[in-house]
Short mmCIF file of C-alpha atoms in Angstrom, two decimals:
data_model
loop_
_atom_site.label_atom_id
_atom_site.label_comp_id
_atom_site.label_asym_id
_atom_site.label_seq_id
_atom_site.Cartn_x
_atom_site.Cartn_y
_atom_site.Cartn_z
CA SER A 81 0.00 0.00 0.00
CA GLN A 82 1.28 3.46 -0.80
CA GLN A 83 1.63 5.69 2.23
CA GLY A 84 3.57 8.69 1.00
CA GLU A 85 2.53 10.69 -2.01
CA GLU A 86 4.91 13.25 -3.44
CA ASP A 87 3.97 16.46 -5.11
CA PRO A 88 4.79 17.55 -7.74
CA GLN A 89 5.42 14.45 -9.82
CA ALA A 90 7.99 16.35 -11.85
CA LEU A 91 9.88 19.60 -11.34
CA SER A 92 12.15 21.45 -13.75
CA ILE A 93 14.32 24.35 -12.56
CA GLN A 94 17.49 26.25 -13.41
CA GLU A 95 20.77 25.86 -11.56
CA GLY A 96 20.92 28.10 -8.52
CA GLU A 97 17.17 28.02 -7.89
CA ASN A 98 15.59 26.29 -4.92
CA ALA A 99 13.58 23.10 -5.33
CA THR A 100 10.72 22.20 -3.02
CA MET A 101 9.08 18.80 -2.95
CA ASN A 102 6.16 17.80 -0.77
CA CYS A 103 5.05 14.52 0.69
CA SER A 104 1.77 13.55 2.31
CA TYR A 105 1.09 10.38 4.23
CA LYS A 106 -1.95 8.74 5.74
CA THR A 107 -1.23 7.07 9.08
CA SER A 108 0.70 7.89 12.25
CA ILE A 109 4.43 7.55 11.88
CA ASN A 110 7.55 7.35 14.01
CA ASN A 111 9.76 8.97 11.40
CA LEU A 112 9.90 10.11 7.79
CA GLN A 113 12.85 9.81 5.47
CA TRP A 114 13.86 11.21 2.11
CA TYR A 115 15.85 9.27 -0.46
CA ARG A 116 17.41 10.19 -3.79
CA GLN A 117 17.69 7.96 -6.83
CA ASN A 118 19.88 8.79 -9.77
CA SER A 119 18.65 7.43 -13.07
CA GLY A 120 18.60 3.63 -13.11
CA ARG A 121 20.40 3.27 -9.80
CA GLY A 122 19.59 2.31 -6.22
CA LEU A 123 18.26 4.74 -3.64
CA VAL A 124 20.49 6.74 -1.35
CA HIS A 125 19.34 7.93 2.05
CA LEU A 126 19.36 11.72 2.44
CA ILE A 127 17.80 12.61 5.76
CA LEU A 128 15.53 11.27 8.50
CA ILE A 129 13.19 13.35 10.62
CA ARG A 130 11.49 11.93 13.69
CA SER A 131 7.86 12.54 14.51
CA ASN A 132 8.77 14.82 17.43
CA GLU A 133 10.93 17.06 15.22
CA ARG A 134 9.62 19.89 13.10
CA GLU A 135 12.62 20.81 11.00
CA LYS A 136 15.99 19.35 10.14
CA HIS A 137 18.94 20.53 8.05
CA SER A 138 21.72 18.72 6.27
CA GLY A 139 23.97 20.80 4.04
CA ARG A 140 21.73 22.29 1.33
CA LEU A 141 18.78 20.17 2.41
CA ARG A 142 16.02 21.33 4.71
CA VAL A 143 13.21 19.02 5.74
CA THR A 144 10.07 20.02 7.60
CA LEU A 145 7.46 17.78 9.15
CA ASP A 146 3.92 18.70 10.12
CA THR A 147 2.35 15.72 11.85
CA SER A 148 -0.99 17.50 12.27
CA LYS A 149 -1.26 17.78 8.48
CA LYS A 150 0.55 14.50 7.86
CA SER A 151 2.91 16.21 5.46
CA SER A 152 6.59 16.90 4.91
CA SER A 153 8.60 19.03 2.55
CA LEU A 154 12.12 18.75 1.22
CA LEU A 155 13.86 21.94 0.17
CA ILE A 156 17.08 21.83 -1.84
CA THR A 157 18.71 25.24 -1.88
CA ALA A 158 20.99 26.60 -4.61
CA SER A 159 20.37 23.55 -6.79
CA ARG A 160 23.04 22.09 -9.08
CA ALA A 161 22.83 19.99 -12.21
CA ALA A 162 24.09 17.07 -10.10
CA ASP A 163 20.87 17.28 -8.03
CA THR A 164 18.96 15.95 -11.04
CA ALA A 165 17.38 12.76 -9.73
CA SER A 166 14.15 11.31 -8.38
CA TYR A 167 13.33 12.00 -4.75
CA PHE A 168 11.23 9.72 -2.59
CA CYS A 169 9.74 10.11 0.84
CA ALA A 170 9.35 7.03 2.98
CA THR A 171 7.60 6.47 6.27
CA ASP A 172 7.68 3.64 8.73
CA ASP A 173 4.47 1.67 9.00
CA GLY A 174 3.82 2.95 12.51
CA THR A 175 4.05 -0.46 14.15
CA GLY A 176 7.72 -0.20 15.05
CA GLY A 177 8.36 -3.68 13.78
CA TYR A 178 11.03 -4.91 11.35
CA ASN A 179 11.93 -1.39 10.29
CA LYS A 180 9.75 -1.61 7.19
CA LEU A 181 9.32 1.48 5.07
CA ILE A 182 6.51 2.59 2.80
CA PHE A 183 7.59 4.66 -0.20
CA GLY A 184 5.79 7.21 -2.29
CA ALA A 185 5.90 7.41 -6.08
CA GLY A 186 8.59 10.08 -6.12
CA THR A 187 9.28 13.51 -7.60
CA ARG A 188 11.51 13.73 -10.69
CA LEU A 189 13.72 16.79 -10.42
CA ALA A 190 15.56 18.17 -13.44
CA VAL A 191 18.08 20.94 -12.84
CA HIS A 192 19.21 22.68 -16.02
CA PRO A 193 22.63 24.36 -16.29
CA ASP B 66 30.69 1.88 4.08
CA VAL B 67 27.73 -0.42 3.77
CA LYS B 68 27.88 -2.41 0.61
CA VAL B 69 24.86 -4.07 -0.91
CA THR B 70 25.44 -5.87 -4.17
CA GLN B 71 23.02 -7.47 -6.59
CA SER B 72 23.97 -10.30 -8.90
CA SER B 73 23.09 -8.58 -12.18
CA ARG B 74 22.43 -5.03 -13.37
CA TYR B 75 20.47 -6.15 -16.41
CA LEU B 76 18.75 -9.46 -17.04
CA VAL B 77 16.64 -10.72 -19.95
CA LYS B 78 14.61 -13.88 -19.46
CA ARG B 79 11.89 -15.70 -21.33
CA THR B 80 8.34 -16.25 -20.14
CA GLY B 81 8.11 -19.36 -17.96
CA GLU B 82 11.76 -19.40 -16.93
CA LYS B 83 12.75 -19.65 -13.29
CA VAL B 84 14.70 -16.54 -12.35
CA PHE B 85 17.01 -16.01 -9.41
CA LEU B 86 18.00 -12.55 -8.21
CA GLU B 87 20.60 -12.46 -5.52
CA CYS B 88 21.48 -9.78 -2.98
CA VAL B 89 24.53 -9.78 -0.75
CA GLN B 90 25.36 -7.35 2.08
CA ASP B 91 28.51 -6.98 4.11
CA MET B 92 27.20 -5.09 7.14
CA ASP B 93 25.80 -7.92 9.23
CA HIS B 94 22.32 -6.41 9.04
CA GLU B 95 19.43 -8.51 10.28
CA ASN B 96 16.78 -7.15 7.93
CA MET B 97 16.77 -7.53 4.17
CA PHE B 98 14.10 -6.42 1.72
CA TRP B 99 13.13 -6.95 -1.90
CA TYR B 100 11.22 -4.23 -3.74
CA ARG B 101 10.08 -3.78 -7.27
CA GLN B 102 9.93 -0.33 -8.80
CA ASP B 103 7.62 0.62 -11.63
CA PRO B 104 7.03 4.08 -13.13
CA GLY B 105 4.40 6.03 -11.23
CA LEU B 106 4.09 3.39 -8.51
CA GLY B 107 7.21 4.00 -6.48
CA LEU B 108 8.74 1.09 -4.59
CA ARG B 109 6.53 -1.79 -3.55
CA LEU B 110 7.66 -4.35 -1.02
CA ILE B 111 7.66 -7.93 -2.27
CA TYR B 112 9.18 -9.84 0.67
CA PHE B 113 11.42 -9.14 3.58
CA SER B 114 13.48 -11.21 5.98
CA TYR B 115 14.37 -10.36 9.58
CA ASP B 116 16.64 -13.31 10.24
CA VAL B 117 18.16 -16.34 8.59
CA LYS B 118 15.44 -18.65 7.25
CA MET B 119 12.76 -16.16 8.33
CA LYS B 120 10.62 -14.35 5.79
CA GLU B 121 7.49 -12.24 5.67
CA LYS B 122 5.28 -11.31 2.75
CA GLY B 123 5.19 -7.71 1.68
CA ASP B 124 2.51 -5.99 -0.32
CA ILE B 125 2.91 -7.88 -3.62
CA PRO B 126 4.30 -11.39 -2.96
CA GLU B 127 2.30 -13.20 -5.65
CA GLY B 128 4.51 -14.90 -8.22
CA TYR B 129 7.63 -14.56 -6.05
CA SER B 130 9.40 -16.54 -3.37
CA VAL B 131 12.54 -15.83 -1.35
CA SER B 132 15.34 -17.67 0.35
CA ARG B 133 17.68 -16.62 3.13
CA GLU B 134 20.03 -19.44 4.08
CA LYS B 135 22.83 -17.13 5.24
CA LYS B 136 22.61 -13.81 7.00
CA GLU B 137 24.39 -11.89 4.26
CA ARG B 138 22.46 -13.30 1.31
CA PHE B 139 18.81 -12.85 0.32
CA SER B 140 17.52 -14.33 -2.92
CA LEU B 141 14.37 -13.45 -4.83
CA ILE B 142 12.95 -16.20 -7.00
CA LEU B 143 10.48 -15.84 -9.83
CA GLU B 144 9.11 -19.36 -10.10
CA SER B 145 7.76 -18.90 -13.63
CA ALA B 146 8.58 -15.50 -15.05
CA SER B 147 5.82 -13.56 -16.75
CA THR B 148 5.92 -10.38 -18.80
CA ASN B 149 4.19 -8.41 -16.02
CA GLN B 150 7.23 -9.08 -13.85
CA THR B 151 9.36 -6.91 -16.12
CA SER B 152 10.57 -4.29 -13.67
CA MET B 153 13.43 -2.85 -11.68
CA TYR B 154 14.18 -4.96 -8.61
CA LEU B 155 15.87 -3.35 -5.63
CA CYS B 156 17.34 -5.03 -2.59
CA ALA B 157 17.80 -3.15 0.68
CA THR B 158 19.03 -3.86 4.19
CA ASN B 159 18.93 -2.30 7.62
CA ASN B 160 19.62 -3.13 11.21
CA ARG B 161 16.84 -4.14 13.51
CA GLY B 162 16.17 -1.75 16.36
CA SER B 163 18.42 1.07 15.22
CA SER B 164 17.82 3.69 12.59
CA TYR B 165 15.18 2.91 10.02
CA GLU B 166 17.53 3.99 7.27
CA GLN B 167 17.73 1.42 4.52
CA TYR B 168 20.77 0.76 2.36
CA PHE B 169 20.06 -0.12 -1.24
CA GLY B 170 21.81 -2.14 -3.88
CA PRO B 171 22.20 -0.78 -7.42
CA GLY B 172 19.14 -2.63 -8.72
CA THR B 173 18.49 -5.28 -11.36
CA ARG B 174 16.51 -4.31 -14.42
CA LEU B 175 14.69 -7.47 -15.45
CA THR B 176 13.01 -7.84 -18.81
CA VAL B 177 10.79 -10.85 -19.42
CA THR B 178 10.02 -11.49 -23.08
#
């Protein structure tokens, strides 16, 4: 079952601009994560935010979490062509067991030089 | 660095063949997962394993089986491949009880003709 849904499905920007991607989910969670996938490759973990946190930073990444709205956003500042990839949010299934994740369909980001 | 390897990057098989996809990790992680990824659907969990010889069905187990005889190795088996199993298959691992972060292999793009 799909828990997270990203918005927009695709985003095209110029280098130097900021990119914002949103994720909504349906059930209570313990944490939410964001992953990046370069074309045809495996996923790479970017950042994890726990349900009791509201904002987290890592380099040019800023993640917010609003548990009352069951939504999260990922902001990439000063984007680069190398940021071109698909971005996925993933949530735990709320049960705390086996560390399973539920992934959304992803946002495809294209950053043009 | 965690290393998760998958036996093939690209695989072409015929309808009805038995197909083995293998995943090996070197981090002594308890949990291992098999996903398939299709455009617009994100990652869907096929099976996961939380210990040697232990397995649990994910969201879409039909047509698949798995085997985990050793902690570091988790195999996905397509008993009789069909064209609707053409997809990208991703293996992932994580440690029980710690961070939920999952570590992914590079993926196997399987085409069934």
